[in-house]
Coordinates of C-alpha atoms and ligand atoms in Angstrom, one line a residue:
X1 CA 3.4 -1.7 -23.2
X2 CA 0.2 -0.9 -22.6
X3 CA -0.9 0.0 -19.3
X4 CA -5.1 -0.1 -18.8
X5 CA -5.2 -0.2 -15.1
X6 CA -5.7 3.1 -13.9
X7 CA -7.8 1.8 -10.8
X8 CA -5.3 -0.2 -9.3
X9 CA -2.9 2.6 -9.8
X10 CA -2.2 5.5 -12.6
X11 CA 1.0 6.0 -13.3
X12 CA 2.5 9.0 -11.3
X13 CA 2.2 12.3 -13.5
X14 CA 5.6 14.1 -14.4
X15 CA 4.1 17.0 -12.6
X16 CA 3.7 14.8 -9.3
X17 CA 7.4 13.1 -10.0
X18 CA 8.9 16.5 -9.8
X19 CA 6.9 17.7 -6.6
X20 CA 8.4 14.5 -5.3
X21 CA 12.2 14.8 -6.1
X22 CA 11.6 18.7 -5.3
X23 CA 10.3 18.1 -1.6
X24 CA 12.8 15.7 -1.0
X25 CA 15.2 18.0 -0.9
X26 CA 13.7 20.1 1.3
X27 CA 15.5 18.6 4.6
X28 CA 12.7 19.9 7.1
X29 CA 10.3 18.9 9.2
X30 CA 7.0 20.7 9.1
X31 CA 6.7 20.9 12.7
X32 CA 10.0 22.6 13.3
X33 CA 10.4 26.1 13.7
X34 CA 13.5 27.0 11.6
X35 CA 13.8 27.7 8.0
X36 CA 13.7 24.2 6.6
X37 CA 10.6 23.5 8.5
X38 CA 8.8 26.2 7.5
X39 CA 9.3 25.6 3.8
X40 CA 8.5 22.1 4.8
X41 CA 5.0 23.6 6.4
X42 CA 4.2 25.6 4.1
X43 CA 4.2 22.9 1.3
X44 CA 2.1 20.6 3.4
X45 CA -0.3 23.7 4.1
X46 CA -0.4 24.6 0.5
X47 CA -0.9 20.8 -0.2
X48 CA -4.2 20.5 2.1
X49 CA -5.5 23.7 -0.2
X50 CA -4.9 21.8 -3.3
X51 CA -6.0 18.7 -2.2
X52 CA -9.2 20.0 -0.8
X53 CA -10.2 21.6 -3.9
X54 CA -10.7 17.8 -5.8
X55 CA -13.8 18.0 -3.6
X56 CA -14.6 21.6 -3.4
X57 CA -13.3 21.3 0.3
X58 CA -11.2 23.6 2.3
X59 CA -7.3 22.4 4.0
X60 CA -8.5 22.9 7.5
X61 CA -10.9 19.5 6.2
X62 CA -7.8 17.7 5.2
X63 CA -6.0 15.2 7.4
X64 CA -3.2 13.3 5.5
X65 CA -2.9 9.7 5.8
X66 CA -0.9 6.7 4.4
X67 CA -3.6 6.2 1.8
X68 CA -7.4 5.5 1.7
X69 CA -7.3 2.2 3.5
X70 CA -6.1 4.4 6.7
X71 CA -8.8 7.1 5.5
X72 CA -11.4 4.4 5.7
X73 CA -10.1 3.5 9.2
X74 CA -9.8 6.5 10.5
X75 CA -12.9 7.4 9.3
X76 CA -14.7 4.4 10.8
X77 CA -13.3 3.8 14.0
X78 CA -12.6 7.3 14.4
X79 CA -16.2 8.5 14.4
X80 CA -17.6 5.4 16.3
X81 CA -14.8 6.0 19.1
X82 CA -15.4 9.6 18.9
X83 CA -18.9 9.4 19.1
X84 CA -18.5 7.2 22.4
X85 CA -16.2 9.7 24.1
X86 CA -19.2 12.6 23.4
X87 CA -16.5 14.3 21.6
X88 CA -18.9 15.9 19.3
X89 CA -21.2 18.3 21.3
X90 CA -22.6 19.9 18.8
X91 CA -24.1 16.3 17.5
X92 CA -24.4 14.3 20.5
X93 CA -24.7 10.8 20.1
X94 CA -23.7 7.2 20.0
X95 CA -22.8 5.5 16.8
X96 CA -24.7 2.3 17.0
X97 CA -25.6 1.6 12.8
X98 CA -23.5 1.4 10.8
X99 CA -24.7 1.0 7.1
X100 CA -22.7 0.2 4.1
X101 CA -23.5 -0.5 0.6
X102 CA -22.6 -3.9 -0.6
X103 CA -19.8 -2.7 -3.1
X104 CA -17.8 -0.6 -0.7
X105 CA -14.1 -1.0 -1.2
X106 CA -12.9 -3.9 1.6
X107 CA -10.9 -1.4 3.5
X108 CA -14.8 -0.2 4.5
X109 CA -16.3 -3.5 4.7
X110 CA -13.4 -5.2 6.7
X111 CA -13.2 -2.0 8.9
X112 CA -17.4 -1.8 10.0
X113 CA -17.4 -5.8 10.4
X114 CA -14.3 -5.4 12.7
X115 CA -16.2 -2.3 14.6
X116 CA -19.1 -4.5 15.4
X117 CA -16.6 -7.4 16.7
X118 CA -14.8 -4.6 18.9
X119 CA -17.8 -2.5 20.4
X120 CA -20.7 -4.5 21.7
X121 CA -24.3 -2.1 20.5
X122 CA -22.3 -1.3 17.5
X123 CA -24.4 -3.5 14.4
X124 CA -23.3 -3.4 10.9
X125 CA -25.4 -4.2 7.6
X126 CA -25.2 -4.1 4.3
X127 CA -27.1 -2.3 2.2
X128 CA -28.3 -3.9 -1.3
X129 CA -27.3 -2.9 -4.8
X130 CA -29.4 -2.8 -8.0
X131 CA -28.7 -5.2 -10.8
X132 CA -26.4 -2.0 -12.5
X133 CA -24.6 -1.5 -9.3
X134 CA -26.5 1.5 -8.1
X135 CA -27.0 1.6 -4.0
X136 CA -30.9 0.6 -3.8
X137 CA -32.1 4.3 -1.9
X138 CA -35.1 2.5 -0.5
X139 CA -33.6 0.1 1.5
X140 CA -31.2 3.0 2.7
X141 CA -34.6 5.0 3.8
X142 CA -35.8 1.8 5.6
X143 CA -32.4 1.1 7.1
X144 CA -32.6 4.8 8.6
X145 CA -35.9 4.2 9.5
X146 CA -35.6 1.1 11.9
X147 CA -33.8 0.8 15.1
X148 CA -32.4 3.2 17.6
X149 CA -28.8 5.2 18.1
X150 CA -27.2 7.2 15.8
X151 CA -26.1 5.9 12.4
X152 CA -23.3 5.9 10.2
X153 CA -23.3 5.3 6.5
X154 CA -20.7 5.0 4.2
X155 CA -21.3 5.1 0.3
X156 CA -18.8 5.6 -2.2
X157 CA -18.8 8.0 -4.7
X158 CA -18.5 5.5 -7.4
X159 CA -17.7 1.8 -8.2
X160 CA -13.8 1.2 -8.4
X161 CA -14.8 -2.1 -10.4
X162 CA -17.5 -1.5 -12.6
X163 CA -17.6 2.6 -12.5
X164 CA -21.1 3.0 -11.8
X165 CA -21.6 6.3 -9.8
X166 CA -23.5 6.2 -7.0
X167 CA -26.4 8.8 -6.0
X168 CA -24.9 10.5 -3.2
X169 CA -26.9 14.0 -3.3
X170 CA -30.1 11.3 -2.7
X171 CA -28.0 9.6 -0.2
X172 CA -27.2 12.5 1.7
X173 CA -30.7 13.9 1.8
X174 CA -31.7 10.7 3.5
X175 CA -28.7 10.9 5.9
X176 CA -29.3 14.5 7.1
X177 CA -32.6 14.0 7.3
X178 CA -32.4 10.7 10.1
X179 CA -29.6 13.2 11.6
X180 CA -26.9 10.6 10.4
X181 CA -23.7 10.5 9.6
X182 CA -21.5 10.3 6.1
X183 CA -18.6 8.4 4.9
X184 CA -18.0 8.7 0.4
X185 CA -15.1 7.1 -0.6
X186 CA -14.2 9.5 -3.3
X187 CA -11.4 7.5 -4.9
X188 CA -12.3 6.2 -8.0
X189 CA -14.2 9.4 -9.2
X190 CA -11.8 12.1 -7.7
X191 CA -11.0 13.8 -10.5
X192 CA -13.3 11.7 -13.0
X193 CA -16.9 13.8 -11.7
X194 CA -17.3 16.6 -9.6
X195 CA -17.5 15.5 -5.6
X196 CA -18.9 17.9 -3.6
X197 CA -17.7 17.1 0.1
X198 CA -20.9 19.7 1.5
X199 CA -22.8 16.9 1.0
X200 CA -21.1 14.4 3.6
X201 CA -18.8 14.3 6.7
X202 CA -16.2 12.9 6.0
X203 CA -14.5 11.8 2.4
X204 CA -11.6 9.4 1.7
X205 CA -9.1 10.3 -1.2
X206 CA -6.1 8.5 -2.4
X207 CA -3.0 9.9 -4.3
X208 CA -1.9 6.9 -6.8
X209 CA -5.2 6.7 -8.3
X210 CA -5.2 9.8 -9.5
X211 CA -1.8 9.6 -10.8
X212 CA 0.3 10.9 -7.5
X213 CA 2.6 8.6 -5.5
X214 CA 1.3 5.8 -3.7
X215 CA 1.4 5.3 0.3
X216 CA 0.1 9.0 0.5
X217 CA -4.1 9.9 1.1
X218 CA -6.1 12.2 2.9
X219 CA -9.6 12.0 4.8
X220 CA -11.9 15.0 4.7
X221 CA -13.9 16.0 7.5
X222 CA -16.3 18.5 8.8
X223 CA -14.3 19.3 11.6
X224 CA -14.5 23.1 11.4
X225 CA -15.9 25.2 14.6
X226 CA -17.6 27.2 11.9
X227 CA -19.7 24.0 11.2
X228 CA -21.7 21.1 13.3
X229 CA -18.5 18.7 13.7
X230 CA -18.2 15.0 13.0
X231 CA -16.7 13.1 15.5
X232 CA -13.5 11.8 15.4
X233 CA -11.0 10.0 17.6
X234 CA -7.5 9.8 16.2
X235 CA -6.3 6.2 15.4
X236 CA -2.8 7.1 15.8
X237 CA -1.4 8.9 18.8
X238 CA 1.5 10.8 19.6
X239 CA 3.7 13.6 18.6
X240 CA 0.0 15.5 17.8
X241 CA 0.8 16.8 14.4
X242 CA -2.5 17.4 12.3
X243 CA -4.5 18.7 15.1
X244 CA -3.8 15.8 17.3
X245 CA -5.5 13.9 14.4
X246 CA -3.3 11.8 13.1
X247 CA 0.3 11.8 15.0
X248 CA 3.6 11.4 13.1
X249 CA 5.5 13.5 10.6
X250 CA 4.0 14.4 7.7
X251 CA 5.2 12.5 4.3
X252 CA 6.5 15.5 2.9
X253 CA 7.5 14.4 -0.3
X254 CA 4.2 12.3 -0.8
X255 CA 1.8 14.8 0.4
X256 CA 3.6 17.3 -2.6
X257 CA 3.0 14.8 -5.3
X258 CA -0.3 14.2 -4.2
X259 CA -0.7 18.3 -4.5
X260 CA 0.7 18.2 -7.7
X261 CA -1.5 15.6 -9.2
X262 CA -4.7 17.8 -7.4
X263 CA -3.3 20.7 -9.2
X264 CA -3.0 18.9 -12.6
X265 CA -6.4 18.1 -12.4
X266 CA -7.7 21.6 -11.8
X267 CA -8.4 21.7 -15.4
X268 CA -8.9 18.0 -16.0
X269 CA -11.8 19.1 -18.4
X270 CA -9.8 17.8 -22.0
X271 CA -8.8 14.9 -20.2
X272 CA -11.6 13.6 -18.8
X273 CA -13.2 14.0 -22.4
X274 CA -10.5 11.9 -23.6
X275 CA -10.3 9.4 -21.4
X276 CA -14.3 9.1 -21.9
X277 CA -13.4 8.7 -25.8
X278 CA -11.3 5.9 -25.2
X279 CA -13.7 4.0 -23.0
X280 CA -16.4 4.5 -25.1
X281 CA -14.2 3.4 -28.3
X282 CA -13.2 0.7 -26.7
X283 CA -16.6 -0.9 -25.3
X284 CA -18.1 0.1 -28.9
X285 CA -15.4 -2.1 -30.1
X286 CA -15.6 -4.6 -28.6
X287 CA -19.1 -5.1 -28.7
X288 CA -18.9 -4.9 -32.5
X289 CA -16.4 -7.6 -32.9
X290 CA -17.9 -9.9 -30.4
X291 CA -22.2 -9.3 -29.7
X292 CA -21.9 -11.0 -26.9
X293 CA -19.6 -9.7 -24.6
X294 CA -21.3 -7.7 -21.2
X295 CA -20.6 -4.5 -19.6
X296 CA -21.3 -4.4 -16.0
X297 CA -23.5 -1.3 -14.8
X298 CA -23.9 0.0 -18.2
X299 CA -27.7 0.4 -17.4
X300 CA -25.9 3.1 -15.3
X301 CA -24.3 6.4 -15.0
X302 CA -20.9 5.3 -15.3
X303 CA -17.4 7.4 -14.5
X304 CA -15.7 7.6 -17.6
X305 CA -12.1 5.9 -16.6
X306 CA -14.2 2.3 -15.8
X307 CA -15.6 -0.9 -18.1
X308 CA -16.3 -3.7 -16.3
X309 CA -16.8 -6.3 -18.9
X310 CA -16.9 -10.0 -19.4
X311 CA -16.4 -12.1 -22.3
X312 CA -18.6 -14.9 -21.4
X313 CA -16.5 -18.0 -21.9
X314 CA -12.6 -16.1 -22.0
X315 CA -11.9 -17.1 -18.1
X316 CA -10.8 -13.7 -16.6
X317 CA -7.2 -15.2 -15.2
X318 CA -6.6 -16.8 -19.0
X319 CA -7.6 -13.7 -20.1
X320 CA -5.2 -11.5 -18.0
X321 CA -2.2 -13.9 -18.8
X322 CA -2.7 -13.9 -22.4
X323 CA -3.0 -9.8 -22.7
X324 CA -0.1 -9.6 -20.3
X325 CA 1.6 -11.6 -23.3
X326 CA 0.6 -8.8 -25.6
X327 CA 1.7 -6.3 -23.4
X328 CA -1.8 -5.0 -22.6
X329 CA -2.3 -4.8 -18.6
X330 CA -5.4 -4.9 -17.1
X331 CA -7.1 -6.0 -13.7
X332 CA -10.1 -9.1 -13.1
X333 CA -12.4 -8.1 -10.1
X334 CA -11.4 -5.7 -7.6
X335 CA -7.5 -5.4 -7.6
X336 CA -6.6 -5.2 -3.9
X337 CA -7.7 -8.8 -3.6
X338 CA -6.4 -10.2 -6.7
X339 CA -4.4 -12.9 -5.9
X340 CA -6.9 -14.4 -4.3
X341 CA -9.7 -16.4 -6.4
X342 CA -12.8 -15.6 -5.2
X343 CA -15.8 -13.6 -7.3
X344 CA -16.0 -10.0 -6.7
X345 CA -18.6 -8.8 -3.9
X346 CA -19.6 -6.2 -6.2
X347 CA -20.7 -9.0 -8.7
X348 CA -22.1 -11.3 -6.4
X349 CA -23.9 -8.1 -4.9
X350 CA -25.4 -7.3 -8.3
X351 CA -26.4 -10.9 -8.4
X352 CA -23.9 -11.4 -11.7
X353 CA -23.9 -15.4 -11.8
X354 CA -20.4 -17.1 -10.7
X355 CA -19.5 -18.8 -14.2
X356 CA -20.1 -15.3 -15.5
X357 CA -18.3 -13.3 -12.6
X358 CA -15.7 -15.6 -13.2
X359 CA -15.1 -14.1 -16.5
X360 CA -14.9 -10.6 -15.5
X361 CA -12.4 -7.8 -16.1
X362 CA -11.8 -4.8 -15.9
X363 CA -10.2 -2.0 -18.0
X364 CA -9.7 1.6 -16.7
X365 CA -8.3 4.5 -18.3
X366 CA -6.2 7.5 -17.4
X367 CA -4.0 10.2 -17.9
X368 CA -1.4 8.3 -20.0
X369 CA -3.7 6.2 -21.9
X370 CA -3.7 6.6 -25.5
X371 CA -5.7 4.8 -29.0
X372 CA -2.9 2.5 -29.4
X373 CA -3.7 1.4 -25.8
X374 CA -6.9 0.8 -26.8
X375 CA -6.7 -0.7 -30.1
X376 CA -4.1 -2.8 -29.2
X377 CA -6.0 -4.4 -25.7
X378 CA -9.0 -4.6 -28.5
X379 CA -7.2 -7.0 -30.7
X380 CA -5.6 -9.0 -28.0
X381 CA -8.9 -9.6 -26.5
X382 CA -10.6 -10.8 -29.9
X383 CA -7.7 -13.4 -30.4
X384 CA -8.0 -14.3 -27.2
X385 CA -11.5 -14.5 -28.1
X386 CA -11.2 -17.1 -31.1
X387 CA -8.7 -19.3 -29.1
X388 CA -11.2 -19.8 -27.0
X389 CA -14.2 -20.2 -29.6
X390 CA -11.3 -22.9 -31.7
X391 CA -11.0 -24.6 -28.5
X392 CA -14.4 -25.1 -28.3
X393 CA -15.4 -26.0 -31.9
X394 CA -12.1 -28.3 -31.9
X395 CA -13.8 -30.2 -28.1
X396 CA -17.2 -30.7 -30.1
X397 CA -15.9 -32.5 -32.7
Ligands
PMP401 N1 -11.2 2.8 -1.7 C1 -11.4 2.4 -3.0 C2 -12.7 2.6 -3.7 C3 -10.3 1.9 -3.7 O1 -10.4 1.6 -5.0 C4 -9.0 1.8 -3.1 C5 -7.8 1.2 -3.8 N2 -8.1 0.0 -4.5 C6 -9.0 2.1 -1.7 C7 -10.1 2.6 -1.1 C8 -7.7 2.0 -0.9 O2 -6.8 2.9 -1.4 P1 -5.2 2.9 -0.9 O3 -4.5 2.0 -1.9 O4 -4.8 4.3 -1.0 O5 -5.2 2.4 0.5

């Protein structure tokens, strides 16, 4: 089998299966007092360490979550809410912007359209894209520049469908400058390029996409005395574990694997470089074999785990069935709403025609992947490729 989906999920590392199996024994909860629960703090503790470091963070930034979707949430709702209560003294005032970029994940588009439905002064828009992908900076400067109230942006760090990184040091000079806020979804590139969470306020992170278990995620926030605070209001109330932050016992064994996985990519230098070889081999490939196929966002700096490509013609959902065939797996559009058939809003945001969005896929590398994954999704692509070009030629005639 070949597994090239490493967006929608990387396998779990044997490093992160073992943190797993080992904190499941453990038989404590971190908030009790007694033996068990202090080796079950102190793993959690040394897990917001290890986490943190991914983005050059610290573990008082961490708060662990069920996984990014709840990271966007909390993030969201959490700072509009907060800001509402004045719970942030140190930066008073409202959130009443909120700007996205056009290819956010839908966990943060879903999230700021529901804000604006929920709290009346609270307007949401959507900030354009180039034709590579890229967040368009002016229109960020404009956005910043017009209306009144606090804002809140949320860019991610780069594109989970097409790769393309976005320019958050530019982003965040803007931000800081109109005395906003900022949201990166750090998913895709955790662990693919350096993030650098002094540059925002808060950061979502997710553990299976870095090859940790899934269900487990943190959201960094600037939350420090030390530092101006972001405000926050917790989403999820009760026993106050995490600061009163986010109530509920900690997933133990989750929040270790997710540590684990960090850890592993501490010195993820030789595998970055050879997941970038395998991309690159791939797409160079490809493109050999058949001119015409497209690469989404290569005008672009791209992460090196991501091609976005179409094959204009091969029908992404023929496509996927007739690799799965092969054994080769890989995703069409954005994963968390496959299923559905509807073009990808990062497409359509990039202004990628339908007939041609409908052709799109998507390959994305990882720790696992190997040459053989690559050369044999290569070869199942071309034959799908001259069924498609027989089918054709066989219709003319
Ligand atoms: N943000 C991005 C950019 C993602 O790619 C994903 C997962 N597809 C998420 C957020 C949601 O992550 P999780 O599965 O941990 O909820």
């Amino acid at each position: 089998m070949h597994y090239l989906d490493h967006n929608a999920t990387s396998p779990i590392r044997p490093e992160s299966l073992s943190a797993v199996t080992h904190a499941l024994g453990v038989g404590g909860n971190p908030s009790s007092i007694h033996a068990n629960g202090r080796a079950a703090r102190a793993l959690v503790e040394d897990a917001r360490e290890r986490v943190a470091a991914l983005a050059g963070a610290r573990g008082e930034h961490v708060i662990f979550t069920s996984g990014a979707t709840e990271s966007n949430n909390l993030a969201l709702f959490g700072a509009v809410e907060g800001s509402l209560e004045g719970e942030d003294s140190k930066n008073s005032g409202r959130i009443t912007r909120i700007f996205v970029s056009a290819i956010e994940h839908s966990s943060v588009l879903a999230t700021a359209d529901r804000l604006a439905e929920r709290f009346a002064g609270v307007r949401v828009a959507r900030l354009p894209v180039t034709a590579d992908g890229v967040l368009d900076l002016e229109a960020l400067r404009v956005a910043l520049r017009e209306g009144k109230g606090r804002a809140l942006v949320a860019v991610m760090a780069a594109n989970n469908e097409i790769g393309t990184v976005q320019p958050i040091a530019d982003v965040s000079k803007l931000v800081r400058e109109a005395g906003a806020l900022l949201l990166v979804d750090g998913v895709p590139a955790a662990g693919k390029t350096r993030l650098d969470f002094s540059l925002c306020d808060y950061m979502t992170l997710s553990a299976h996409k870095i090859g940790g278990p899934q269900g487990v995620g943190a959201l960094l926030v600037r939350a420090s005395s030390h530092e101006s605070s972001a405000p926050l209001a917790p989403q999820l109330v009760g026993g106050g574990q995490q600061k009163g932050m986010r109530a509920g016992c900690e997933n133990l064994s989750g929040i270790a694997g997710f540590a684990a996985a960090a850890h592993a990519l501490e010195d993820g230098e030789g595998e970055r470089a050879r997941i970038a070889h395998q991309r690159d081999h791939f797409e160079a490939a490809l493109k050999a074999a058949a001119p015409e196929t497209l690469f989404f966002g290569s005008g672009a700096d791209r992460l090196c785990s991501t091609s976005g490509f179409a094959l204009p013609g091969l029908a992404a959902e023929t496509a996927l069935i007739g690799l799965d065939l092969d054994g080769v797996m890989m995703s069409s559009g954005s994963t968390c709403s496959s299923g559905k058939v509807s073009v990808s809003h990062v497409l359509a945001a990039m202004g990628v025609e339908e007939k041609l969005a409908a052709c799109a896929l998507r390959a994305s590398f990882g720790w696992s992947s190997t040459m053989d994954d690559v050369n044999a999704a290569v070869a199942s692509l071309l034959k799908l490729r001259e069924r498609v070009r027989a089918n054709q030629t066989s219709e003319a005639a």
